[in-house]
Coordinates of C-alpha atoms in Angstrom, one line a residue:
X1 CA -2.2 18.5 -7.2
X2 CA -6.0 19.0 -7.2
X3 CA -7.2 15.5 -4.7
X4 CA -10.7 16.0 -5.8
X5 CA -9.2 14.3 -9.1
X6 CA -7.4 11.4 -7.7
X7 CA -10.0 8.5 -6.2
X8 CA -8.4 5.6 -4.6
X9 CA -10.5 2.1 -5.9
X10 CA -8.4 -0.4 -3.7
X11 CA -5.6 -1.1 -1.7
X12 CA -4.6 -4.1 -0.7
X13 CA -1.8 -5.8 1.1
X14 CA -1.4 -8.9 -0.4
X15 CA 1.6 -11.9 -0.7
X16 CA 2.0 -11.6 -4.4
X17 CA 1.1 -10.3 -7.5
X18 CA 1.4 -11.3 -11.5
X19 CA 0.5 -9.6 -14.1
X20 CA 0.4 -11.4 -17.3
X21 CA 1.3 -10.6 -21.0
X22 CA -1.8 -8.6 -21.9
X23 CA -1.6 -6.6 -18.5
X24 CA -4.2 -9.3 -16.3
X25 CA -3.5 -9.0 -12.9
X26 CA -3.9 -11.8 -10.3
X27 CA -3.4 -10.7 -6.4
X28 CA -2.7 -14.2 -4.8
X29 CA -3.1 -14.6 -0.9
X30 CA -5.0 -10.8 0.1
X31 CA -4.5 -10.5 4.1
X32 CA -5.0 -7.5 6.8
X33 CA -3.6 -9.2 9.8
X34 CA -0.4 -10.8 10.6
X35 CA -0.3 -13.3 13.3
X36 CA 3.8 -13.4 15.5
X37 CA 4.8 -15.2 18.2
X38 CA 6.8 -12.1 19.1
X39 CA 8.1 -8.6 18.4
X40 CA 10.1 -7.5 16.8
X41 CA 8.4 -9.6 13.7
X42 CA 9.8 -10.0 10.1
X43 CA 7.3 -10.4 7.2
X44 CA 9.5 -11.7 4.8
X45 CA 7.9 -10.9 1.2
X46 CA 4.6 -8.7 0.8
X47 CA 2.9 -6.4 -2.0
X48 CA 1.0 -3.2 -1.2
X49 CA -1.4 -3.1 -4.3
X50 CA -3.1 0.1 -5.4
X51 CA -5.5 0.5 -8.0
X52 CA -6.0 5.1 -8.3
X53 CA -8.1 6.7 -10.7
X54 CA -6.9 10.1 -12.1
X55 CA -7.4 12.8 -14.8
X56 CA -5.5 10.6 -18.1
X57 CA -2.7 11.7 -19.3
X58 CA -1.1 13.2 -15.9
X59 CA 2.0 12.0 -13.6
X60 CA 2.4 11.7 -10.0
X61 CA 5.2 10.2 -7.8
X62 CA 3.2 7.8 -5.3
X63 CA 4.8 6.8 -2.4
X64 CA 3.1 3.7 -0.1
X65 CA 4.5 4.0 3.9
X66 CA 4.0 1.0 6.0
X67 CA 3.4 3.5 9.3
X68 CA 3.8 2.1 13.1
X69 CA -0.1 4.0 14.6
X70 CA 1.7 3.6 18.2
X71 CA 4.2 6.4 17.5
X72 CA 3.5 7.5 14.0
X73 CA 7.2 6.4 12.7
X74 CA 7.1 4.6 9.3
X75 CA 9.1 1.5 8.8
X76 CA 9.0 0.7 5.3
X77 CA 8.0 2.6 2.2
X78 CA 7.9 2.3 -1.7
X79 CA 8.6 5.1 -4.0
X80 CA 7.9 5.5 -7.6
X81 CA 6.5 7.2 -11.0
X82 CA 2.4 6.7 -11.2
X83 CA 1.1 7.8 -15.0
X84 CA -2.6 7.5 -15.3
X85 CA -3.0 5.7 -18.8
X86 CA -5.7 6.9 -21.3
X87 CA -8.7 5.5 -18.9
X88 CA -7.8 7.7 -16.4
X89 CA -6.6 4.3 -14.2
X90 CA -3.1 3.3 -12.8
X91 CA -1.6 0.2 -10.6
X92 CA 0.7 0.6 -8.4
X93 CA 2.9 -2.3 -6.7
X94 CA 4.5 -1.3 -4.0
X95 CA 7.1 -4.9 -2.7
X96 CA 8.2 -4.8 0.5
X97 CA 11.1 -7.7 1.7
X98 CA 12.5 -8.6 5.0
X99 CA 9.7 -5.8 7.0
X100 CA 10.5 -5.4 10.4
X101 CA 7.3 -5.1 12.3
X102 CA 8.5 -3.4 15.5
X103 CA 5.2 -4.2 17.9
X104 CA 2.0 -5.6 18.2
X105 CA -0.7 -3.4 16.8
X106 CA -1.9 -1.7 14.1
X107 CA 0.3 -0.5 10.8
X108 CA -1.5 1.8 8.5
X109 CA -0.8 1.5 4.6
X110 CA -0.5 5.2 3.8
X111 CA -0.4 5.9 0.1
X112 CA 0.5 9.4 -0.9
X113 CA 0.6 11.3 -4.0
X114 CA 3.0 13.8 -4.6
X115 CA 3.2 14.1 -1.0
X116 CA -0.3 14.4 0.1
X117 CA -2.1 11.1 1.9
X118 CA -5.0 9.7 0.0
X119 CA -5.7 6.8 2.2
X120 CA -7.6 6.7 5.9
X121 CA -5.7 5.2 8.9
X122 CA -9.1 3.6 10.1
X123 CA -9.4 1.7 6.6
X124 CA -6.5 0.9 5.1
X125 CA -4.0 -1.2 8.1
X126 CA -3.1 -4.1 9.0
X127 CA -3.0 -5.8 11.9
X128 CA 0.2 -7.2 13.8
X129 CA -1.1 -9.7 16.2
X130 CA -0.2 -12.2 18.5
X131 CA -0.2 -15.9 17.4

């Protein structure tokens, strides 16, 4: 994959997202932090929401980790196909259910394509806090 052709306009965690009939998208309720009373927390329903431009025409498999900074592990990830439509632009909605957040701290949202990380730990997180 040539990265130099694949720029990254947003990612966002958010709690939901619809798209309507004529492809419209709404992102409802856009957060970085999570406040808990305790750990281990459970976020029961969340979308990772990416918006990549590439070279039209070309597929990728994107894959969006959800990736503990403390010790590097991932605890959650989202597979699948991206195909970069005629205007050189794809979506990508990555749901996560029942996440188990393990500590306090910061989780960074690392969206790869075919393999290689296009987002920056320092810019694309959230934040597990306490309440």
């Amino acid at each position: 994959m040539e990265k130099e052709n694949i720029r990254v306009n947003y990612t966002l965690a958010c709690d939901q997202v619809i798209v309507d009939i004529n492809g419209k998208i709404s992102i409802i309720g856009i957060f970085n932090k999570i406040n808990a009373k305790s750990t281990p927390a459970v976020h029961t329903r969340f979308t990772i929401t990416t918006n990549i431009m590439g070279h039209p025409g070309t597929y990728y498999t994107e894959k969006i980790e959800i990736i503990n900074l403390q010790d590097n592990k991932p605890i959650a990830f989202v597979e699948g196909k991206l195909e970069f439509k005629e205007a050189g632009m794809s979506n990508f909605f990555g749901n996560f259910i029942n996440t188990l957040f393990p500590v306090f701290g910061k989780y960074w949202i690392k969206v790869s394509i075919d393999g290689e990380p296009i987002t920056d730990p320092d810019k694309n997180y959230v934040l597990v806090e306490k309440n």
